[in-house]
DNA sequence: AAATCTTACGGGTGACGTAACGATC
DNA sequence: GATCGTTACGTCACCCGTAAGATTT
């Protein structure tokens, strides 16, 4: 499982329509459909109920959606925090160092 | 950025030695070294200080390590929760439905 | 037939392994 | 020279796009 699977999954879960999700991801339907299928295999359960006029989330899908969003958000945060750490020197900013010259 | 990068990064951060990390990941050194480099590019900062006798984490690296571990743990949890949701029917277990026949 | 998701099939990017290199002790 | 990490280069997997299929309204 890779973050790509989570990004794709969230898009489909939000659109409830593979074609629209694919468009939003600048992707074509078949690869997206495939990746969702692969994800379901790896997770070990169906995340969607396929039906005409789109897809519906299963209970497992709803649970997984919350987690996936959280993971993606944390991934972005991880990058930002690392950048901040590299710039700010370190640790949550303290407004002035005791005895600091500036 | 993909989970692969985080898995690789955590391994190197724990071993502080690319060769050992590569062995642990059943991988050879060069691709691992490359992926770490790619990750640093994507994050936008050096995560390690290269030196003889291994590598040392930068401040950004230490920050990123915490996040990476958390993300990987949450990924595993996401799968487990989805599986549980699919088995358990749904939702945090309620011991009996009010008025339910069972 | 129009819309949906899926399966089939080829092509290209990129992750990997082997080999060669550079640097430090 | 032994042991690090890195660069170079060829191979193979796999992700993607196009085309064709199955199903439902």
Short mmCIF file of C-alpha atoms (C1' of nucleotides) in Angstrom, two decimals, chain D residues 2 6 8-9 11 13 15 17-19 21:
data_model
loop_
_atom_site.label_atom_id
_atom_site.label_comp_id
_atom_site.label_asym_id
_atom_site.label_seq_id
_atom_site.Cartn_x
_atom_site.Cartn_y
_atom_site.Cartn_z
"C1'" DA D 2 38.78 -1.44 4.33
"C1'" DT D 6 27.25 7.83 -4.22
"C1'" DA D 8 26.50 5.13 -13.80
"C1'" DC D 9 24.08 2.03 -16.36
"C1'" DT D 11 16.88 -4.53 -16.75
"C1'" DA D 13 8.18 -4.45 -12.95
"C1'" DC D 15 1.53 2.28 -13.53
"C1'" DG D 17 -3.51 5.18 -21.54
"C1'" DT D 18 -6.32 3.29 -25.40
"C1'" DA D 19 -9.49 -0.01 -26.83
"C1'" DG D 21 -16.38 -5.80 -22.86
#
